PDB file of C-alpha atoms and ligand atoms in Angstrom:
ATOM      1  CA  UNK F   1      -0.705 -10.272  25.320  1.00 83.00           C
ATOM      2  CA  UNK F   2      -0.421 -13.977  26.727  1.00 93.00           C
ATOM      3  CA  UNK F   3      -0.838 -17.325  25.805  1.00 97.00           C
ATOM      4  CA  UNK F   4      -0.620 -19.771  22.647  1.00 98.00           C
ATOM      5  CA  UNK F   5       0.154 -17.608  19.835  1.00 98.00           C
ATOM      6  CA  UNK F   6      -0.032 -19.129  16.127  1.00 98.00           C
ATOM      7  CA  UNK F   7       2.808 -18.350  14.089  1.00 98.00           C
ATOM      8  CA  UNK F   8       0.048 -18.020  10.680  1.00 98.00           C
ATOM      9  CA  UNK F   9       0.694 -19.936   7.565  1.00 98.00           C
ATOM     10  CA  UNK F  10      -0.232 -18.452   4.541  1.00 98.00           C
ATOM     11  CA  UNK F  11      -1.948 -20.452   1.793  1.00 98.00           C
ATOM     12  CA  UNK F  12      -0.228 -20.404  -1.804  1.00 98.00           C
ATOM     13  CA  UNK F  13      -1.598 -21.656  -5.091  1.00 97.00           C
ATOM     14  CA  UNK F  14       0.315 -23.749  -7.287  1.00 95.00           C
ATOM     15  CA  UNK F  15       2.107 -20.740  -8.987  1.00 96.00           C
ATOM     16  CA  UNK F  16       3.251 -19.555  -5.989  1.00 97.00           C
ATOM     17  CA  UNK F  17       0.536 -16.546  -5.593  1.00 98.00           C
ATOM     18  CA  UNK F  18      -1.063 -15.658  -1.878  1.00 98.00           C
ATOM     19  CA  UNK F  19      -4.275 -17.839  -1.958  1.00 98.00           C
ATOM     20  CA  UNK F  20      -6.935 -15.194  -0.165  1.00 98.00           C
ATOM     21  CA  UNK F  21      -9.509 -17.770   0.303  1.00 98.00           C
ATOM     22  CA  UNK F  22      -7.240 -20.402   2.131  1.00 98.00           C
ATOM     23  CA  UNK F  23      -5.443 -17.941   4.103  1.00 98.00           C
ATOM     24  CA  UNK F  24      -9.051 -16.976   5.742  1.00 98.00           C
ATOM     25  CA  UNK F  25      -9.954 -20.451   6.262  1.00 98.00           C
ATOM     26  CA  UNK F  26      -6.247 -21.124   7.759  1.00 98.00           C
ATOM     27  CA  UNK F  27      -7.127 -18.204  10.068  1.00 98.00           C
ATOM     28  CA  UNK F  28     -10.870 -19.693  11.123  1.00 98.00           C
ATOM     29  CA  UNK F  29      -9.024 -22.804  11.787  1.00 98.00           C
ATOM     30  CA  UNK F  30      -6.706 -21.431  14.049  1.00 98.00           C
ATOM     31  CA  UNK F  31      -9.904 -19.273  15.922  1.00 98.00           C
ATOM     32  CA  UNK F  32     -12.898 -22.013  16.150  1.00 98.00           C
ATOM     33  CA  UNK F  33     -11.328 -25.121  16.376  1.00 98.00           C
ATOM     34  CA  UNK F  34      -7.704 -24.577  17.613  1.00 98.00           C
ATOM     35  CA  UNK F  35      -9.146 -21.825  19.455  1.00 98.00           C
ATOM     36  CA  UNK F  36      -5.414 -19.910  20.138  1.00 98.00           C
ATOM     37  CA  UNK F  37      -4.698 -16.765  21.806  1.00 98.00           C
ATOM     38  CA  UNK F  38      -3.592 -14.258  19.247  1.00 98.00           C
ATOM     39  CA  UNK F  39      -1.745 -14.908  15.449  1.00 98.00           C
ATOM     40  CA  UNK F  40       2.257 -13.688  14.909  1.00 98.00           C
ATOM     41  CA  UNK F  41       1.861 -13.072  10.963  1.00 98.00           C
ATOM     42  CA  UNK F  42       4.850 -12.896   8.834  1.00 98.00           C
ATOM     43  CA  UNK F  43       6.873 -15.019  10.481  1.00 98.00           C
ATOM     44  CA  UNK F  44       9.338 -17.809   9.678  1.00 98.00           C
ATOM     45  CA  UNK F  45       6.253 -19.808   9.247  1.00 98.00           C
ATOM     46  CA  UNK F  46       3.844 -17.725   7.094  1.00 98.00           C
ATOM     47  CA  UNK F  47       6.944 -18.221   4.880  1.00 98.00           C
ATOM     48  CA  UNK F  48       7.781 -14.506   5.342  1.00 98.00           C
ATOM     49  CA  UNK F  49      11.291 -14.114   4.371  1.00 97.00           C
ATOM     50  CA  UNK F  50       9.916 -15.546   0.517  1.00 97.00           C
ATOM     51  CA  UNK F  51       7.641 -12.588   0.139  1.00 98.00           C
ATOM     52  CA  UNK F  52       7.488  -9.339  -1.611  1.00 98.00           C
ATOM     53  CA  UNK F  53       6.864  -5.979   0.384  1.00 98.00           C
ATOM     54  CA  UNK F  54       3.245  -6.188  -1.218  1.00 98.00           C
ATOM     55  CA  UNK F  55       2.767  -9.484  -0.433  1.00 98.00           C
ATOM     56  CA  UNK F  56       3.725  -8.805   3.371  1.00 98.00           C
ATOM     57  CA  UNK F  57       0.902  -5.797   3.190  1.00 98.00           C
ATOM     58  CA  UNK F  58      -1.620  -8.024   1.829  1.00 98.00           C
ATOM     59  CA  UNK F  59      -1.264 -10.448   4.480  1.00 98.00           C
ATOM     60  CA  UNK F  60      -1.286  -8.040   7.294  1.00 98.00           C
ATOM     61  CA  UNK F  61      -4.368  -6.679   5.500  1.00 98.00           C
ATOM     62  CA  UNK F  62      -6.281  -9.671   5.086  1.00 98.00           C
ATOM     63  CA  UNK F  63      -5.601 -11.406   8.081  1.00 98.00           C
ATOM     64  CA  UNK F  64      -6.569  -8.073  10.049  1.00 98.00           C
ATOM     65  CA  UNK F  65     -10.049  -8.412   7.760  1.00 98.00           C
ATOM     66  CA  UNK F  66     -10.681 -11.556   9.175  1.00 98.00           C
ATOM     67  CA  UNK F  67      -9.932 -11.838  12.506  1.00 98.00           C
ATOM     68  CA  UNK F  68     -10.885  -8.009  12.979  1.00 97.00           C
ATOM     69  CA  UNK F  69     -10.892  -7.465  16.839  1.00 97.00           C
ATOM     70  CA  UNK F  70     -11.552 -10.502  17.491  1.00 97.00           C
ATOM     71  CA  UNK F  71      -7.658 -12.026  19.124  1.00 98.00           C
ATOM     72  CA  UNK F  72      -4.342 -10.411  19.750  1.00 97.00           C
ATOM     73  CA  UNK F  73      -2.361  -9.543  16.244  1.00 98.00           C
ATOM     74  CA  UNK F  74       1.328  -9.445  16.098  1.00 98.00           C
ATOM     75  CA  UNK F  75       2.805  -8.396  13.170  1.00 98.00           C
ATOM     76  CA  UNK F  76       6.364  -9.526  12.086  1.00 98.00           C
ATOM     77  CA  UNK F  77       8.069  -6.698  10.175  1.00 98.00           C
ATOM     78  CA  UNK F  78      11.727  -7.636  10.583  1.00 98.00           C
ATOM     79  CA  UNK F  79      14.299  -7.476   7.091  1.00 97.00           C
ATOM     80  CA  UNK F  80      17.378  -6.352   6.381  1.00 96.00           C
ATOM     81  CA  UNK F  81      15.691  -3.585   4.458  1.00 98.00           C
ATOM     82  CA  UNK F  82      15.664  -1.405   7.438  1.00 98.00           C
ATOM     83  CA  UNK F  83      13.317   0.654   5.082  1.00 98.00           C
ATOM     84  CA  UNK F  84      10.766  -2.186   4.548  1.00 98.00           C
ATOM     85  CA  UNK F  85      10.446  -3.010   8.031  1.00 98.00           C
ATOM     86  CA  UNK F  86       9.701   0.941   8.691  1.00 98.00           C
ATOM     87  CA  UNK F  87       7.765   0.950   6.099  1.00 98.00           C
ATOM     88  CA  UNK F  88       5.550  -2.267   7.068  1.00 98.00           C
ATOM     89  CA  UNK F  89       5.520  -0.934  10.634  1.00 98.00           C
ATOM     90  CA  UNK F  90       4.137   1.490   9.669  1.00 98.00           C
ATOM     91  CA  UNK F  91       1.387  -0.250   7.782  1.00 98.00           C
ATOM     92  CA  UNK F  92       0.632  -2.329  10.398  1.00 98.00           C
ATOM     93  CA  UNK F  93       0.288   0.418  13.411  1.00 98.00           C
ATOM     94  CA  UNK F  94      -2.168   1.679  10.897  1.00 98.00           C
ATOM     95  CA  UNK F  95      -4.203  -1.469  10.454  1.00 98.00           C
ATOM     96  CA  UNK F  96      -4.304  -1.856  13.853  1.00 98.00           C
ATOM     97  CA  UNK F  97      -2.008  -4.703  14.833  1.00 98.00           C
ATOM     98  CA  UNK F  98      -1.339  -4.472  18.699  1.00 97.00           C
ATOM     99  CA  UNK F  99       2.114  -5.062  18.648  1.00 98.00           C
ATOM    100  CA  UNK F 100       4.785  -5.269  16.275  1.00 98.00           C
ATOM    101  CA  UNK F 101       8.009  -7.927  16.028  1.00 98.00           C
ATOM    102  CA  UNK F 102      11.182  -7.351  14.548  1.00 98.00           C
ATOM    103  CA  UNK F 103      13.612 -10.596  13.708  1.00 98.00           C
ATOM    104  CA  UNK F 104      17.034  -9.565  14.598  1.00 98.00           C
ATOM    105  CA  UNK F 105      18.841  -8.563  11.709  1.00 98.00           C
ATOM    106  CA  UNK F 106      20.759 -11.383   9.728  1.00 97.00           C
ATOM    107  CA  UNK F 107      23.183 -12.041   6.954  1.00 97.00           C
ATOM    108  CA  UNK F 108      25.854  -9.293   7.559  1.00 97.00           C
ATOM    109  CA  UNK F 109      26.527 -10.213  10.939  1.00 96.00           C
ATOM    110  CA  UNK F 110      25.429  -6.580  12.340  1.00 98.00           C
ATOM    111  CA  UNK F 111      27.282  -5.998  15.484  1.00 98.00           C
ATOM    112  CA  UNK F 112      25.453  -5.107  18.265  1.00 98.00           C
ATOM    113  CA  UNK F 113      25.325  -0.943  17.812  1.00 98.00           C
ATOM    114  CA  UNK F 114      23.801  -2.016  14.556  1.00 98.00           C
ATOM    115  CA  UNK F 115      20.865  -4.471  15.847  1.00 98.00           C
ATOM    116  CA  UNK F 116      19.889  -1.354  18.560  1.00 98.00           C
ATOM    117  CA  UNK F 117      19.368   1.258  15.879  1.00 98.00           C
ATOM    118  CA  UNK F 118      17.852  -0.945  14.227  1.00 98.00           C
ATOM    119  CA  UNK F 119      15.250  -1.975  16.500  1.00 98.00           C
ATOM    120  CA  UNK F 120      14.911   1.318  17.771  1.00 98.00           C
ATOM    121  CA  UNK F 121      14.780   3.148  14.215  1.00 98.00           C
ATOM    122  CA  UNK F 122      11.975   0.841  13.968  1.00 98.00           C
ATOM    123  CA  UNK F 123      10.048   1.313  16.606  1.00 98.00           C
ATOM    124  CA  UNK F 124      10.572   4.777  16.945  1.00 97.00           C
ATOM    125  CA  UNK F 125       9.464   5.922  13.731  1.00 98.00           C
ATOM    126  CA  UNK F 126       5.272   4.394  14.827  1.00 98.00           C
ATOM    127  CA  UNK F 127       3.489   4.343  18.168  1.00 98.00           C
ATOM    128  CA  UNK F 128       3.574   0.720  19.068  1.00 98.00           C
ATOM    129  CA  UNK F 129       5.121  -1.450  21.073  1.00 98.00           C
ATOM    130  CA  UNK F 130       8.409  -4.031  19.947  1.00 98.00           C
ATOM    131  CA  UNK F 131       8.700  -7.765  20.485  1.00 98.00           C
ATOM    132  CA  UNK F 132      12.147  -8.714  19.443  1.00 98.00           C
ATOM    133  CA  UNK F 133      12.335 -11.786  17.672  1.00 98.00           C
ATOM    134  CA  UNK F 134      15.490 -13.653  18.444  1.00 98.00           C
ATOM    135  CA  UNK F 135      16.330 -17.451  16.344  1.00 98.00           C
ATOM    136  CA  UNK F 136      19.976 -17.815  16.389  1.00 97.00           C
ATOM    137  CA  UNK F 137      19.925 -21.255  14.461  1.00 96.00           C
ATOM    138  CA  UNK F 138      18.194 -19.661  11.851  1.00 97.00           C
ATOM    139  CA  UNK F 139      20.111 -16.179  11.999  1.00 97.00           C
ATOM    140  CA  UNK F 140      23.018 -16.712  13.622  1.00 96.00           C
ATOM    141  CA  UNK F 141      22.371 -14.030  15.570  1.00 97.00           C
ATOM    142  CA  UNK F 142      22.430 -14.639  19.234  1.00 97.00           C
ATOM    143  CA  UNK F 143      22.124 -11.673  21.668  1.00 98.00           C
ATOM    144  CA  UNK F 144      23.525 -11.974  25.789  1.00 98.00           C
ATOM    145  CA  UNK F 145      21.324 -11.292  28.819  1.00 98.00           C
ATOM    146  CA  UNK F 146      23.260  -7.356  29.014  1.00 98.00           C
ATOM    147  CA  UNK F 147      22.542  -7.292  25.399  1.00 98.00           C
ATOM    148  CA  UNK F 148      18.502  -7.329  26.097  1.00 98.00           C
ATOM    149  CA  UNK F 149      18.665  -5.074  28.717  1.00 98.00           C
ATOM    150  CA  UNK F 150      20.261  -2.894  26.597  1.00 98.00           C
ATOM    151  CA  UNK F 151      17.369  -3.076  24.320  1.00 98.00           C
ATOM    152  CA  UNK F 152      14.819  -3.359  26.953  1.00 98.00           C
ATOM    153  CA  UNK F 153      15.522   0.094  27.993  1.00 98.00           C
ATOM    154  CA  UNK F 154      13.760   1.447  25.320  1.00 98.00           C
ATOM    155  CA  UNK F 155      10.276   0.945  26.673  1.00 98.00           C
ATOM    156  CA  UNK F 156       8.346  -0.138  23.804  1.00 98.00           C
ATOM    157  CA  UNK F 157      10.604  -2.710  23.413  1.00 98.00           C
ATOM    158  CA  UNK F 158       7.843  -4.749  25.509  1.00 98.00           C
ATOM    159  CA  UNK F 159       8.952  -8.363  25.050  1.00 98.00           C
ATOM    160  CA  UNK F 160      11.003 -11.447  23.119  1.00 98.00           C
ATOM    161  CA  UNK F 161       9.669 -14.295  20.833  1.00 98.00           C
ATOM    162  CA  UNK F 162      12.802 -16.355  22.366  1.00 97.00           C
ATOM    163  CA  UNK F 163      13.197 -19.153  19.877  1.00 97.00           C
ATOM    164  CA  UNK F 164      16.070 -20.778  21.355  1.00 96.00           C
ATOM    165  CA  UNK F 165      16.746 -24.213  23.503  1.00 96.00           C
ATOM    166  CA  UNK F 166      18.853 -22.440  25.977  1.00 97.00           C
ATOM    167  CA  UNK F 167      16.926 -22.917  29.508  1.00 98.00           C
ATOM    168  CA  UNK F 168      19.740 -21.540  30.827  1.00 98.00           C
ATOM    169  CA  UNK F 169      19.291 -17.468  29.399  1.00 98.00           C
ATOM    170  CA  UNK F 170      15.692 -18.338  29.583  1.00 98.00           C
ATOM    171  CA  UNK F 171      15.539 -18.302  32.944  1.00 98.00           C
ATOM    172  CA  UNK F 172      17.897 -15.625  33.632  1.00 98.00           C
ATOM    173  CA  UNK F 173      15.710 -13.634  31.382  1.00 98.00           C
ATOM    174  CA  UNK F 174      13.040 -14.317  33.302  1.00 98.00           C
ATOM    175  CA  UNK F 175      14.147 -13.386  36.458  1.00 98.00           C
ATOM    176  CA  UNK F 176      15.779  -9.991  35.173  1.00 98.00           C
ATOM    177  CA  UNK F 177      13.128  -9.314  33.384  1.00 98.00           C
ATOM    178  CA  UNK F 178      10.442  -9.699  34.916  1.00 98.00           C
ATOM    179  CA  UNK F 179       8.103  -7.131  33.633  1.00 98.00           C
ATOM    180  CA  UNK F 180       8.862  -8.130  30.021  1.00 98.00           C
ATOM    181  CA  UNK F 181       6.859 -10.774  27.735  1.00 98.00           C
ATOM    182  CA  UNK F 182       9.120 -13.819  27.238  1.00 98.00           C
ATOM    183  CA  UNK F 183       7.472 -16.538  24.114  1.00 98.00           C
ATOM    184  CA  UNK F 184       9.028 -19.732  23.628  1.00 98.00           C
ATOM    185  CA  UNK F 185       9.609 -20.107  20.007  1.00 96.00           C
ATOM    186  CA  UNK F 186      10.318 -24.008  20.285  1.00 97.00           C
ATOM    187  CA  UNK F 187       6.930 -26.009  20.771  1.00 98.00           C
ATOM    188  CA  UNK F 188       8.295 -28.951  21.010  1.00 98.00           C
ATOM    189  CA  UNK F 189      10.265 -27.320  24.248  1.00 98.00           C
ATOM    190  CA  UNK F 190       6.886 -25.504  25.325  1.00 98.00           C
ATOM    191  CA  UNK F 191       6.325 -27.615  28.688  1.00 98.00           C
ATOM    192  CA  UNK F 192      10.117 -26.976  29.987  1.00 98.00           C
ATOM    193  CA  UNK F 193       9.703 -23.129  28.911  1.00 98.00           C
ATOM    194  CA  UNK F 194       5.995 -22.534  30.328  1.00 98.00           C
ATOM    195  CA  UNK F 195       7.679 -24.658  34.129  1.00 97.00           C
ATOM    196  CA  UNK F 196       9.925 -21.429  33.871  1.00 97.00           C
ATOM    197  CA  UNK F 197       6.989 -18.695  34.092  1.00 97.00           C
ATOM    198  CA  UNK F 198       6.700 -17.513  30.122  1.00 98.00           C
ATOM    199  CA  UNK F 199       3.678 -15.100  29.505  1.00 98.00           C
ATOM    200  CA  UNK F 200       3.529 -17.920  26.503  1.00 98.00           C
ATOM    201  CA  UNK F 201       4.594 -19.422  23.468  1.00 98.00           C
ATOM    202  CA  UNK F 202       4.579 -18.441  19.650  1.00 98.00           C
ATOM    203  CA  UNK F 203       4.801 -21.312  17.098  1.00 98.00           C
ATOM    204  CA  UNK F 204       3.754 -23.128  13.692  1.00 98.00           C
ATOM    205  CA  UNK F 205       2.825 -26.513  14.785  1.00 98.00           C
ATOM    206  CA  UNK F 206       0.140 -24.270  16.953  1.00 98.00           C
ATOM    207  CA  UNK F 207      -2.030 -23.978  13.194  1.00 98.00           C
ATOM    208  CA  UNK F 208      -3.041 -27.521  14.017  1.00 98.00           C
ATOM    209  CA  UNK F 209      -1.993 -28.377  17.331  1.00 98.00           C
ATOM    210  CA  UNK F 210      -3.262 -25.277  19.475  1.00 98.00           C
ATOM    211  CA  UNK F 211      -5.654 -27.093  21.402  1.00 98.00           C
ATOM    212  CA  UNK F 212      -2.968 -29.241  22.679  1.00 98.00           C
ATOM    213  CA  UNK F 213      -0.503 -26.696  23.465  1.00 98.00           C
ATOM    214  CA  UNK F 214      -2.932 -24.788  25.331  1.00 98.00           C
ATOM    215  CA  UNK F 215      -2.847 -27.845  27.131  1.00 98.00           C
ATOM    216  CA  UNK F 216       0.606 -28.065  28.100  1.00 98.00           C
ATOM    217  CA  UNK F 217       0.756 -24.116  28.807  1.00 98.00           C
ATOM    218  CA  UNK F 218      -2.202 -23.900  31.633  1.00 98.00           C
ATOM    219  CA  UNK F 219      -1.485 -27.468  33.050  1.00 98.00           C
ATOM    220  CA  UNK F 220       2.074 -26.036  33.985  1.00 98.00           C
ATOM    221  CA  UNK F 221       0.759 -23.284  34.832  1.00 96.00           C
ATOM    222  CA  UNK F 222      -1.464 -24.735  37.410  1.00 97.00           C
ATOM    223  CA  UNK F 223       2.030 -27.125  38.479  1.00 97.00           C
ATOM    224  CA  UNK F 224       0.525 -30.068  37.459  1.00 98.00           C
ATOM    225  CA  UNK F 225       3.521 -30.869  35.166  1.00 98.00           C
ATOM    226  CA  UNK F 226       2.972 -34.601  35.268  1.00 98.00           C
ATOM    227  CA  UNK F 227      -0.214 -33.837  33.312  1.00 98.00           C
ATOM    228  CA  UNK F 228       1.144 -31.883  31.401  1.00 98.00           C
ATOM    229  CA  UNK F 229       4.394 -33.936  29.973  1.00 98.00           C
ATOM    230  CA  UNK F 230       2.090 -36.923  29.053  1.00 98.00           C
ATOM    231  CA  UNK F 231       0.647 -34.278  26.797  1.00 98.00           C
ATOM    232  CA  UNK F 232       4.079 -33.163  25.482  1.00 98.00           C
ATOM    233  CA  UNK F 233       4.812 -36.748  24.580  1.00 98.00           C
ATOM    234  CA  UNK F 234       1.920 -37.167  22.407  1.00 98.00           C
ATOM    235  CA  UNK F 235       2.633 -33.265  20.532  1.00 98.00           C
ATOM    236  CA  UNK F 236       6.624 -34.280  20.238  1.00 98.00           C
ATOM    237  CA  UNK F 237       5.394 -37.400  18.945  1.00 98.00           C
ATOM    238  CA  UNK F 238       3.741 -35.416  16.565  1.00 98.00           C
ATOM    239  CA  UNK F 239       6.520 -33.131  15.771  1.00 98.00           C
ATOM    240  CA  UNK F 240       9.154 -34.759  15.314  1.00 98.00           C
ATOM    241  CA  UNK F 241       7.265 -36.673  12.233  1.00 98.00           C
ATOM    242  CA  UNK F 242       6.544 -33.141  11.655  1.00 98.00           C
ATOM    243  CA  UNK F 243       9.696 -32.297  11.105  1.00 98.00           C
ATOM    244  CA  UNK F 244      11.196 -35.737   9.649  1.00 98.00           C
ATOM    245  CA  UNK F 245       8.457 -35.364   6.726  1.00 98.00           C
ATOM    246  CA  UNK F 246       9.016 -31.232   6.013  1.00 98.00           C
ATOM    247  CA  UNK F 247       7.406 -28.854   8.098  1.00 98.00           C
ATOM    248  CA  UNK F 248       5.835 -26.034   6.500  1.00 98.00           C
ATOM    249  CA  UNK F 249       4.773 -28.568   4.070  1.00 98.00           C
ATOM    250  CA  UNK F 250       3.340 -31.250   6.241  1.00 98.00           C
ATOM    251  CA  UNK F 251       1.438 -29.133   8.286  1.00 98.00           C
ATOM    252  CA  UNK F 252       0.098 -27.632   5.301  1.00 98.00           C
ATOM    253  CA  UNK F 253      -1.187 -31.098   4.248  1.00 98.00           C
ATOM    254  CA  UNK F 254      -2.679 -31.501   7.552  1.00 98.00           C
ATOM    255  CA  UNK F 255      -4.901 -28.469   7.373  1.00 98.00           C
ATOM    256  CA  UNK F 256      -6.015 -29.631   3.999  1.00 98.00           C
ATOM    257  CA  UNK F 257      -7.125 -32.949   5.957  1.00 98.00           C
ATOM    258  CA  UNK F 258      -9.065 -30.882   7.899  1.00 98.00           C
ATOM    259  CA  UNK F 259     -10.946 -29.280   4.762  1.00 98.00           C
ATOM    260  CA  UNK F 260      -8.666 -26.133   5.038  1.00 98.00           C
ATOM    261  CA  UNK F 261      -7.597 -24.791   2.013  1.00 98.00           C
ATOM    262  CA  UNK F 262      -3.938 -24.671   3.114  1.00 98.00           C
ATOM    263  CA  UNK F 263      -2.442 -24.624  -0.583  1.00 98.00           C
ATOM    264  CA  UNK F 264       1.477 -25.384  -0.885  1.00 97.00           C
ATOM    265  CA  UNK F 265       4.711 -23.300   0.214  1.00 98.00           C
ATOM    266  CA  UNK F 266       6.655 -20.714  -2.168  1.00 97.00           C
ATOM    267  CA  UNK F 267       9.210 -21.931  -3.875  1.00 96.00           C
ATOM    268  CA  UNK F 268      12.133 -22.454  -3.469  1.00 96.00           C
ATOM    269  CA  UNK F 269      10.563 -24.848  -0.776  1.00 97.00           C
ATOM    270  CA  UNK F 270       9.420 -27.961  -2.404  1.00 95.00           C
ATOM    271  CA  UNK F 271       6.069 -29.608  -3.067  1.00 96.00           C
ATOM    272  CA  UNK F 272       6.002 -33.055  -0.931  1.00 97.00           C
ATOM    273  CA  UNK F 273       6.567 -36.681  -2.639  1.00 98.00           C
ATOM    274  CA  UNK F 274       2.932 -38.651  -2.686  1.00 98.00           C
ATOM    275  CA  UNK F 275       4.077 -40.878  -0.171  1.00 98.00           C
ATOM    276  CA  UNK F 276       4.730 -37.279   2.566  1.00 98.00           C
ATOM    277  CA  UNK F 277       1.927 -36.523   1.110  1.00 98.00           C
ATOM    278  CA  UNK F 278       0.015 -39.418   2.578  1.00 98.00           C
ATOM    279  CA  UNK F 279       2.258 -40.006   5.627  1.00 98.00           C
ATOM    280  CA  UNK F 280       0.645 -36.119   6.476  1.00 98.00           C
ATOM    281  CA  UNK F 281      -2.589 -37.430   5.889  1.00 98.00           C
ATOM    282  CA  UNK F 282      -1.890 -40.487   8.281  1.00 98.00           C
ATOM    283  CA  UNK F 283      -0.569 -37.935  11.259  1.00 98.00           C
ATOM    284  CA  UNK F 284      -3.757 -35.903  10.710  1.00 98.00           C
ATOM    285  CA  UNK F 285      -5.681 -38.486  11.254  1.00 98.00           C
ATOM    286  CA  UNK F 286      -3.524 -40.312  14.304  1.00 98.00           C
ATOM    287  CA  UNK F 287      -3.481 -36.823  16.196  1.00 97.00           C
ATOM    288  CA  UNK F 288      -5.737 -34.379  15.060  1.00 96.00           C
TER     289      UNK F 288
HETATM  290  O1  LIG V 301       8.239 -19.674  15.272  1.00 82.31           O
HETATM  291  C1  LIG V 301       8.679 -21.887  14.842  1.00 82.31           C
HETATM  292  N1  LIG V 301       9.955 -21.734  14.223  1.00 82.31           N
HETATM  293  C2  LIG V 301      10.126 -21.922  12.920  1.00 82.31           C
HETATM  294  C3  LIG V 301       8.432 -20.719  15.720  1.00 82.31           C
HETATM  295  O2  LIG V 301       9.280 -22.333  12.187  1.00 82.31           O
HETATM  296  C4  LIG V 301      11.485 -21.597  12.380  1.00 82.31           C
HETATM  297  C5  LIG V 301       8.514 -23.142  15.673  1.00 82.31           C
HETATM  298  O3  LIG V 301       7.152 -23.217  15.970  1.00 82.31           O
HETATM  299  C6  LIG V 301       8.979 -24.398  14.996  1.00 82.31           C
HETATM  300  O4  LIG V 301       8.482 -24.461  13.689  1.00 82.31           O
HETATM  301  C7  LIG V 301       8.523 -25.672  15.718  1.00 82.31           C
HETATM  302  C8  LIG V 301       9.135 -26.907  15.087  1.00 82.31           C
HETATM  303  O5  LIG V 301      10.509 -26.963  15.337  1.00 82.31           O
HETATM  304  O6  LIG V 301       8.839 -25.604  17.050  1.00 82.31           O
END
């Protein structure tokens, strides 16, 4: 399991309801013309966290309809409802997903006897293998070097979806580590993550910037990381208007550019001003 991974969007309506049609044409998107690796869905990005325990199983079912066996499926099962995230493991072994993540658990600040059962309730209760999804600026949560070799020594604990700008354990992970999957969860740190031997990279600006990123990821690969920046430049460019302008919702806007029905975000995330709206349209048509 290597390479440019999408973090999926999902497409809403206006009322807030999944949008079937537009999440299939978000996922053809991502196949024939950003051409990426595999799809994480359910994460931060397919606006998980917003989403009822049904809504999560539809997902995992459509988006397992559509891209069928055709790339790698990872599917994000992580909540605080240790339950859920059984239960949904569950759901997804069944479907067929080829690996399963788990964000670390959040809120409560679980100390770290708590975040092992956890992951290990989890993946112990379905025959599949565990990426742990770690995003301390979103969670809080931040787990040491000893702390993921603690985990690691469960065995289907096969990996991390390391969304983090610390170079520093990155490296140290990967040198530990070495027969475990390390993703950069950053994109717009992808080039300084892939110079530091990641089996690759899981992220939302990847939905409409894959090709690019697939760029960056075998150019480094190959050490030709002069290549490779110039190409960083251009996709930071990019993201950080991403970013200034609302993420979720601007590259939402983009994919409707494209003739993607991308739909809008869930509530409580907002619906962008006209003039985001157009700025969106202007990026889509400057980058993409
Ligand atoms: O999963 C994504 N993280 C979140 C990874 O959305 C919270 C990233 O791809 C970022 O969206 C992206 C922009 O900062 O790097």
């Amino acid at each position: 399991m290597n390479g440019i991974i999408t973090a999926l969007m999902v497409s809403f309506d206006q009322d807030g309801n999944i949008n079937e049609k537009g999440l299939r044409e978000i996922i053809r998107y991502n196949l024939d013309v950003c051409k990426v690796d595999g799809l994480y869905v359910n994460g931060s990005t397919g606006e998980n966290f917003m989403l009822s325990t049904e809504e999560k199983k539809e997902v995992f079912r459509i988006v397992k309809d559509e891209a069928k066996e055709e790339t790698q499926l990872i599917a994000q099962v992580g909540s605080i409802n240790l339950r859920e995230s059984i239960d949904l493991a569950k759901y997804a072994t069944e479907l067929g997903y080829g690996a399963l993540s788990a964000v670390t658990p959040f809120y409560y600040k679980f100390d770290f006897e708590e975040i092992k059962h956890y992951y290990n309730s989890i993946i112990n209760a379905v025959d599949n293998k565990m990426i742990i999804y770690s995003i301390p600026f979103l969670t809080g949560v931040n787990i040491s070097l000893d702390q993921f070799a603690e985990l690691f020594e469960n065995e289907k604990i096969i990996g991390v979806k390391f969304t983090a700008g610390d170079f520093y354990l990155l490296e140290r992970m990967r040198k530990t580590f070495p027969n475990k999957l390390i993703y950069a969860g950053f994109d717009e740190m992808l080039l300084s993550a892939s110079v530091l031997g990641i089996d690759g990279a899981i992220g939302s600006t990847f939905n409409v910037n894959g090709q690019r990123a697939k760029q960056i990821y075998d150019l480094a690969k190959e050490g030709k990381v002069e290549e490779a920046r110039e190409i960083q430049h251009v996709t930071n460019d990019l993201i950080s208007d991403i970013l200034d302008n609302g993420l979720y919702q601007t590259i939402k806007e983009i994919l409707k550019d494209k003739g993607v029905d991308a739909g809008y975000c869930r509530q409580p995330m907002k619906v962008l001003s006209e003039e985001k709206t157009a700025f969106a349209k202007e990026l889509s048509n400057k980058y993409l």
